Coordinates of C-alpha atoms in Angstrom, one line a residue:
M23 CA 0.0 0.0 0.0
R24 CA 1.3 3.5 -0.9
I25 CA 2.1 5.6 2.2
H26 CA 2.2 9.4 1.9
T27 CA 2.8 12.1 4.5
F28 CA -0.8 13.1 4.1
T29 CA -2.0 9.6 5.0
N30 CA 0.2 8.7 8.0
T31 CA -2.8 8.2 10.4
P32 CA -5.8 6.1 9.3
T33 CA -9.2 6.7 10.7
M34 CA -10.4 4.2 13.2
P35 CA -14.1 3.2 13.7
V36 CA -15.5 3.7 17.1
E37 CA -16.1 0.4 18.8
V38 CA -19.2 0.0 21.0
T39 CA -17.9 -1.1 24.4
E40 CA -17.9 -0.3 28.1
R41 CA -15.7 2.7 28.7
S42 CA -15.5 6.1 30.3
L43 CA -16.5 9.3 28.5
S44 CA -12.8 10.4 28.3
E45 CA -12.0 7.1 26.7
L46 CA -14.8 7.7 24.2
T47 CA -13.5 11.2 23.3
D48 CA -10.0 9.8 23.0
A49 CA -11.3 7.2 20.4
M50 CA -13.2 10.0 18.6
Q51 CA -9.9 11.7 17.8
Y52 CA -9.5 9.1 15.0
T53 CA -13.0 9.7 13.5
G54 CA -14.0 12.6 11.3
F55 CA -16.1 15.8 11.1
Q56 CA -17.4 17.5 14.3
G57 CA -17.0 14.3 16.3
R58 CA -13.3 14.5 15.9
K59 CA -13.3 18.3 16.6
L60 CA -15.2 17.7 19.8
A61 CA -12.5 15.2 20.9
E62 CA -9.8 17.6 19.9
S63 CA -11.3 20.3 22.0
V64 CA -11.2 18.0 25.1
K65 CA -7.5 17.4 24.4
A66 CA -6.7 21.1 23.8
W67 CA -8.5 22.1 27.0
E68 CA -6.7 19.4 29.0
N69 CA -3.4 20.6 27.7
M70 CA -4.3 24.2 28.5
F71 CA -5.3 23.2 32.0
K72 CA -2.1 21.3 32.6
E73 CA 0.3 23.9 31.1
E74 CA 1.8 26.2 33.8
G75 CA 1.3 29.9 33.5
V76 CA -1.8 29.9 31.3
T77 CA -4.8 32.1 32.2
I78 CA -8.0 30.5 30.9
F79 CA -10.9 32.9 29.8
M80 CA -14.4 31.6 29.0
G81 CA -17.0 33.5 27.0
L82 CA -20.5 32.4 27.7
S83 CA -23.4 33.4 25.4
G84 CA -26.7 31.9 24.5
A85 CA -29.4 30.8 27.0
M86 CA -27.1 28.2 28.7
V87 CA -28.4 28.6 32.2
P88 CA -32.1 28.1 31.3
A89 CA -31.0 25.2 29.2
G90 CA -29.5 23.4 32.2
M91 CA -25.8 24.1 31.8
R92 CA -25.5 26.1 35.0
N93 CA -23.9 23.5 37.2
I94 CA -21.3 22.7 34.5
I95 CA -20.1 26.3 34.5
T96 CA -20.0 26.1 38.3
Y97 CA -17.9 23.0 38.1
L98 CA -15.5 24.7 35.7
I99 CA -15.1 27.6 38.1
E100 CA -14.7 25.5 41.3
N101 CA -12.1 23.2 39.6
R102 CA -10.3 26.1 38.0
L103 CA -10.8 24.8 34.5
I104 CA -11.5 28.5 33.8
D105 CA -9.9 31.5 35.5
C106 CA -12.2 34.3 34.3
L107 CA -15.8 34.2 32.9
V108 CA -17.2 36.8 30.5
S109 CA -20.9 36.3 30.1
T110 CA -24.1 37.8 28.8
G111 CA -26.1 39.5 31.5
A112 CA -29.0 37.1 30.8
N113 CA -27.0 34.0 31.8
I114 CA -26.0 35.6 35.1
F115 CA -29.6 36.9 35.7
H116 CA -31.0 33.4 35.2
D117 CA -28.3 32.0 37.6
C118 CA -29.4 34.5 40.2
H119 CA -33.0 33.5 39.6
E120 CA -32.3 29.9 40.4
A121 CA -30.0 30.8 43.3
L122 CA -32.9 32.5 44.9
G123 CA -34.9 29.3 44.7
L124 CA -36.9 30.0 41.5
R125 CA -37.0 27.6 38.6
H126 CA -37.1 27.1 34.8
Y127 CA -39.3 24.3 33.6
V128 CA -39.3 21.7 30.8
G129 CA -41.6 23.0 28.1
S130 CA -42.2 22.5 24.4
H131 CA -41.1 24.5 21.3
I132 CA -44.6 23.9 19.7
A133 CA -46.6 25.4 22.6
D134 CA -49.3 28.0 21.9
D135 CA -47.4 31.2 22.7
C136 CA -50.6 33.3 23.0
E137 CA -51.9 30.8 25.5
L138 CA -48.6 31.0 27.4
L139 CA -48.9 34.7 27.5
G140 CA -52.3 34.4 29.1
H141 CA -50.8 32.3 31.8
G142 CA -47.9 34.6 32.4
I143 CA -45.4 32.1 31.1
D144 CA -42.3 33.0 29.1
R145 CA -40.8 30.6 26.6
I146 CA -37.1 30.1 25.7
Y147 CA -37.4 27.6 22.9
D148 CA -38.6 24.5 24.9
V149 CA -38.0 25.9 28.4
F150 CA -40.7 27.8 30.3
A151 CA -40.5 30.3 33.2
Y152 CA -43.0 32.5 35.0
E153 CA -42.8 36.2 34.1
E154 CA -43.9 37.2 37.6
E155 CA -41.0 35.3 39.1
F156 CA -38.6 37.0 36.7
R157 CA -39.9 40.3 37.9
N158 CA -39.4 39.3 41.5
T159 CA -35.7 38.7 40.6
D160 CA -35.6 42.1 38.8
H161 CA -36.8 43.7 42.1
F162 CA -34.2 41.7 44.1
V163 CA -31.5 43.3 42.0
A164 CA -33.1 46.7 42.4
N165 CA -33.3 46.3 46.2
F166 CA -29.7 45.2 46.3
T167 CA -28.7 48.4 44.4
R168 CA -30.0 50.5 47.3
K169 CA -27.1 49.2 49.5
H170 CA -24.6 50.7 47.0
D171 CA -26.4 53.8 45.9
G172 CA -24.1 56.4 44.3
K173 CA -21.2 54.0 43.8
T174 CA -19.3 53.3 40.6
Y175 CA -18.2 49.8 39.9
S176 CA -16.9 47.7 37.0
S177 CA -19.3 44.9 36.2
R178 CA -16.7 42.6 37.8
E179 CA -16.9 44.5 41.1
F180 CA -20.7 44.6 40.9
I181 CA -21.2 40.9 40.2
R182 CA -18.7 40.0 43.0
L183 CA -20.8 42.0 45.4
L184 CA -24.0 40.4 44.1
G185 CA -22.4 37.0 44.5
K186 CA -21.5 37.8 48.1
E187 CA -25.1 38.9 48.8
I188 CA -26.6 35.7 47.4
S189 CA -24.0 33.5 49.2
E190 CA -25.1 35.1 52.5
K191 CA -28.6 33.9 51.8
G192 CA -27.4 30.3 52.0
N193 CA -27.6 29.3 48.3
R194 CA -24.2 28.2 47.2
N195 CA -25.2 26.3 44.1
S196 CA -24.6 29.2 41.8
I197 CA -22.2 30.5 39.2
I198 CA -21.7 33.9 40.8
V199 CA -21.5 32.4 44.3
S200 CA -18.9 29.9 43.2
A201 CA -17.0 32.7 41.4
Y202 CA -17.1 34.8 44.6
K203 CA -15.9 32.0 46.8
H204 CA -13.1 30.9 44.4
N205 CA -12.1 34.4 43.5
V206 CA -12.8 34.0 39.8
P207 CA -13.8 37.3 38.1
I208 CA -17.0 37.6 36.1
F209 CA -17.3 40.4 33.5
I210 CA -20.6 41.3 31.8
P211 CA -19.6 43.8 29.1
A212 CA -23.2 44.3 28.0
L213 CA -24.8 44.4 31.4
S214 CA -27.6 46.8 30.4
D215 CA -28.8 44.3 27.8
S216 CA -30.3 41.9 30.3
S217 CA -32.8 41.7 33.2
I218 CA -30.0 42.8 35.5
G219 CA -30.1 46.0 33.6
I220 CA -33.8 46.1 34.1
G221 CA -33.3 45.8 37.9
L222 CA -30.8 48.6 37.8
T223 CA -33.3 50.7 35.9
I224 CA -36.0 50.0 38.4
A225 CA -33.6 51.2 41.1
R226 CA -32.8 54.4 39.2
R227 CA -36.5 55.2 38.8
N228 CA -36.8 54.8 42.6
G229 CA -33.9 57.2 43.2
Y230 CA -31.1 54.7 43.7
N231 CA -28.3 54.6 41.2
I232 CA -25.2 52.5 40.6
N233 CA -22.9 53.5 37.7
I234 CA -21.5 50.5 35.9
D235 CA -18.3 51.6 34.3
Q236 CA -17.9 49.4 31.2
I237 CA -14.7 51.1 30.1
K238 CA -13.2 50.0 33.5
D239 CA -14.3 46.5 32.4
V240 CA -12.1 46.8 29.3
D241 CA -9.2 48.1 31.4
E242 CA -9.5 45.4 34.1
I243 CA -9.7 42.4 31.8
T244 CA -6.8 43.7 29.7
Q245 CA -4.8 44.1 32.8
M246 CA -5.3 40.3 33.4
V247 CA -3.9 39.6 29.9
E248 CA -1.0 41.9 30.4
A249 CA -0.1 40.2 33.7
S250 CA -0.4 36.7 32.3
E251 CA 2.5 34.7 30.8
K252 CA 0.1 33.0 28.4
T253 CA -3.7 33.1 27.8
G254 CA -6.2 30.6 26.4
V255 CA -9.9 31.1 25.5
V256 CA -13.0 28.9 25.4
Y257 CA -16.1 30.3 23.8
V258 CA -19.6 29.0 24.2
G259 CA -21.3 30.7 21.2
G260 CA -19.9 34.1 20.3
G261 CA -21.3 37.6 20.4
V262 CA -20.2 40.2 22.9
P263 CA -18.4 37.9 25.3
K264 CA -16.2 36.5 22.5
N265 CA -15.1 39.9 21.1
F266 CA -14.7 41.4 24.6
I267 CA -12.1 38.7 25.3
Q268 CA -10.6 38.8 21.8
Q269 CA -9.9 42.5 21.9
T270 CA -7.8 42.4 25.0
E271 CA -4.9 41.4 22.9
V272 CA -5.4 44.5 20.7
V273 CA -5.8 46.8 23.7
A274 CA -2.7 45.4 25.4
S275 CA -0.7 45.8 22.2
I276 CA -1.8 49.4 21.8
M277 CA -0.7 50.0 25.4
G278 CA 2.8 48.9 24.5
H279 CA 2.7 45.4 25.8
D280 CA 4.4 42.6 23.9
V281 CA 1.6 40.2 23.3
A282 CA 1.3 37.5 20.6
G283 CA -2.4 36.7 20.8
H284 CA -4.2 34.0 22.8
E285 CA -2.3 30.8 22.6
Y286 CA -5.1 28.3 23.0
A287 CA -8.5 28.8 21.4
I288 CA -11.6 26.6 21.6
Q289 CA -15.1 27.4 20.5
Y290 CA -18.5 25.6 20.5
T291 CA -20.8 27.3 18.0
T292 CA -23.7 26.7 15.7
D293 CA -22.9 29.8 13.5
A294 CA -21.1 29.6 10.2
P295 CA -18.2 31.8 9.1
H296 CA -19.5 32.7 5.6
W297 CA -22.2 35.1 7.0
G298 CA -19.4 37.4 8.2
G299 CA -20.6 37.5 11.9
L300 CA -18.2 37.3 14.8
S301 CA -20.0 34.3 16.4
G302 CA -19.0 32.1 13.4
C303 CA -15.8 33.6 12.3
T304 CA -12.8 31.4 12.4
F305 CA -9.8 31.6 14.7
D306 CA -7.7 31.9 11.5
E307 CA -9.5 35.2 10.8
A308 CA -8.7 36.4 14.3
V309 CA -5.0 35.8 13.6
S310 CA -5.1 38.6 11.1
W311 CA -6.2 41.0 13.9
G312 CA -3.5 39.8 16.3
K313 CA -6.2 38.4 18.6
I314 CA -5.1 34.8 18.3
S315 CA -1.5 33.7 18.1
R316 CA -0.2 32.4 14.8
E317 CA 1.0 29.3 16.7
A318 CA -2.2 28.9 18.7
K319 CA -3.7 25.5 19.3
K320 CA -7.1 26.2 17.7
V321 CA -10.2 24.1 17.7
Q322 CA -13.7 25.2 16.6
V323 CA -16.5 22.7 17.0
F324 CA -19.7 23.4 15.1
V325 CA -22.2 21.9 17.5
D326 CA -25.0 22.8 19.9
A327 CA -23.3 23.7 23.2
T328 CA -26.0 21.9 25.2
I329 CA -24.7 18.7 23.6
A330 CA -21.0 19.5 23.8
L331 CA -20.7 20.9 27.3
P332 CA -21.9 17.9 29.2
I333 CA -19.7 15.6 27.2
V334 CA -16.6 17.8 27.4
A335 CA -17.0 18.6 31.1
H336 CA -17.4 14.9 32.1
A337 CA -14.4 14.0 29.9
L338 CA -12.3 16.8 31.5
N339 CA -13.4 15.7 35.0
E340 CA -11.9 12.3 34.3
K341 CA -8.7 13.6 32.7
T342 CA -7.9 16.4 35.3
K343 CA -9.3 15.3 38.6
D344 CA -6.0 14.1 39.9
H345 CA -4.0 17.1 38.6
K346 CA -3.1 19.8 41.0
R347 CA -3.0 23.0 39.0
K348 CA -1.4 26.3 40.0
A349 CA -4.3 28.5 39.1
P350 CA -3.7 32.3 38.6
C351 CA -5.4 34.6 41.1
F352 CA -5.9 38.3 40.4
E353 CA -6.3 41.1 42.9
W354 CA -7.0 44.7 42.0
N355 CA -5.7 47.5 44.2
R356 CA -4.9 51.2 43.9
D357 CA -1.6 50.5 42.2
G358 CA -3.2 48.2 39.6
I359 CA -3.3 44.4 39.4
E360 CA -1.4 41.7 41.3
L361 CA -1.0 38.1 40.0
C362 CA -0.3 35.1 42.2
F363 CA -0.8 31.4 41.8
K364 CA -2.6 29.0 44.1
T365 CA -2.9 25.2 43.8
S366 CA -6.4 24.3 42.9

């Protein structure tokens, strides 16, 4: 048989047998299409986790919390598989909602939406929730604002305070509570575009106001990149969280720092690159902007994240549970940012 450099590694059919999820994803590395890409993403994330000096950023978009991915993100935080979370405001609002003892419900995508409206039920594809309960959470945020009237915070500072507030109410099963307890910063660069923004608006109408300084957000997250030896990114979907993390490399470069772009890059998305949108654009395209390193380990998986995340998280749990990582910890003070490492 003729052997060529292009054909050194044959594909291998996946055998049906008793095995762990990480053993399955290992086997999938020798298949094709998005199955192989999913397996490659597990390997890249494992390598990123085990390499010393790498700060791991996650961008979270899409309705992941209502769709049941909340505890997976909490697991990633608590086990320091990520060091910073950049999220839509909606995901963090829904996390607060559940942390306060309220729920989302299994529904149907073919429900009669006019009938749902009559019953005060909101629909997120095939997930239901009560509008009145959402409004109760809006008012919880508004009432929380009263304690900090007149203050200016970055979204990171504000969400940390909100996580502390919820932790004191006894509910620890939460993304923002876990982030607060494990000192993992959460940024929400489009905070006003969410029900958290609605809560802040209610407070403002009632005479209480917090100023969320989103430019401070840009500065703070860029300081994290500037202080890090290497950086890696994991994107669930795209949108604002993706670009907010991507642009840190550009900002750091403009500020005179010698940065080469993020050195690991993983994305789970259902968007395609040929529409020109950021959510589907390739990491190769990002290289042209200096946002991703030329030598970066890049894996994009075109898949529904609600399929990918449970598989990937369980495989990573098996692959990393015995590894003691020195996770980066960031502290902001009057003189800027300080970086230290603590074993996770």
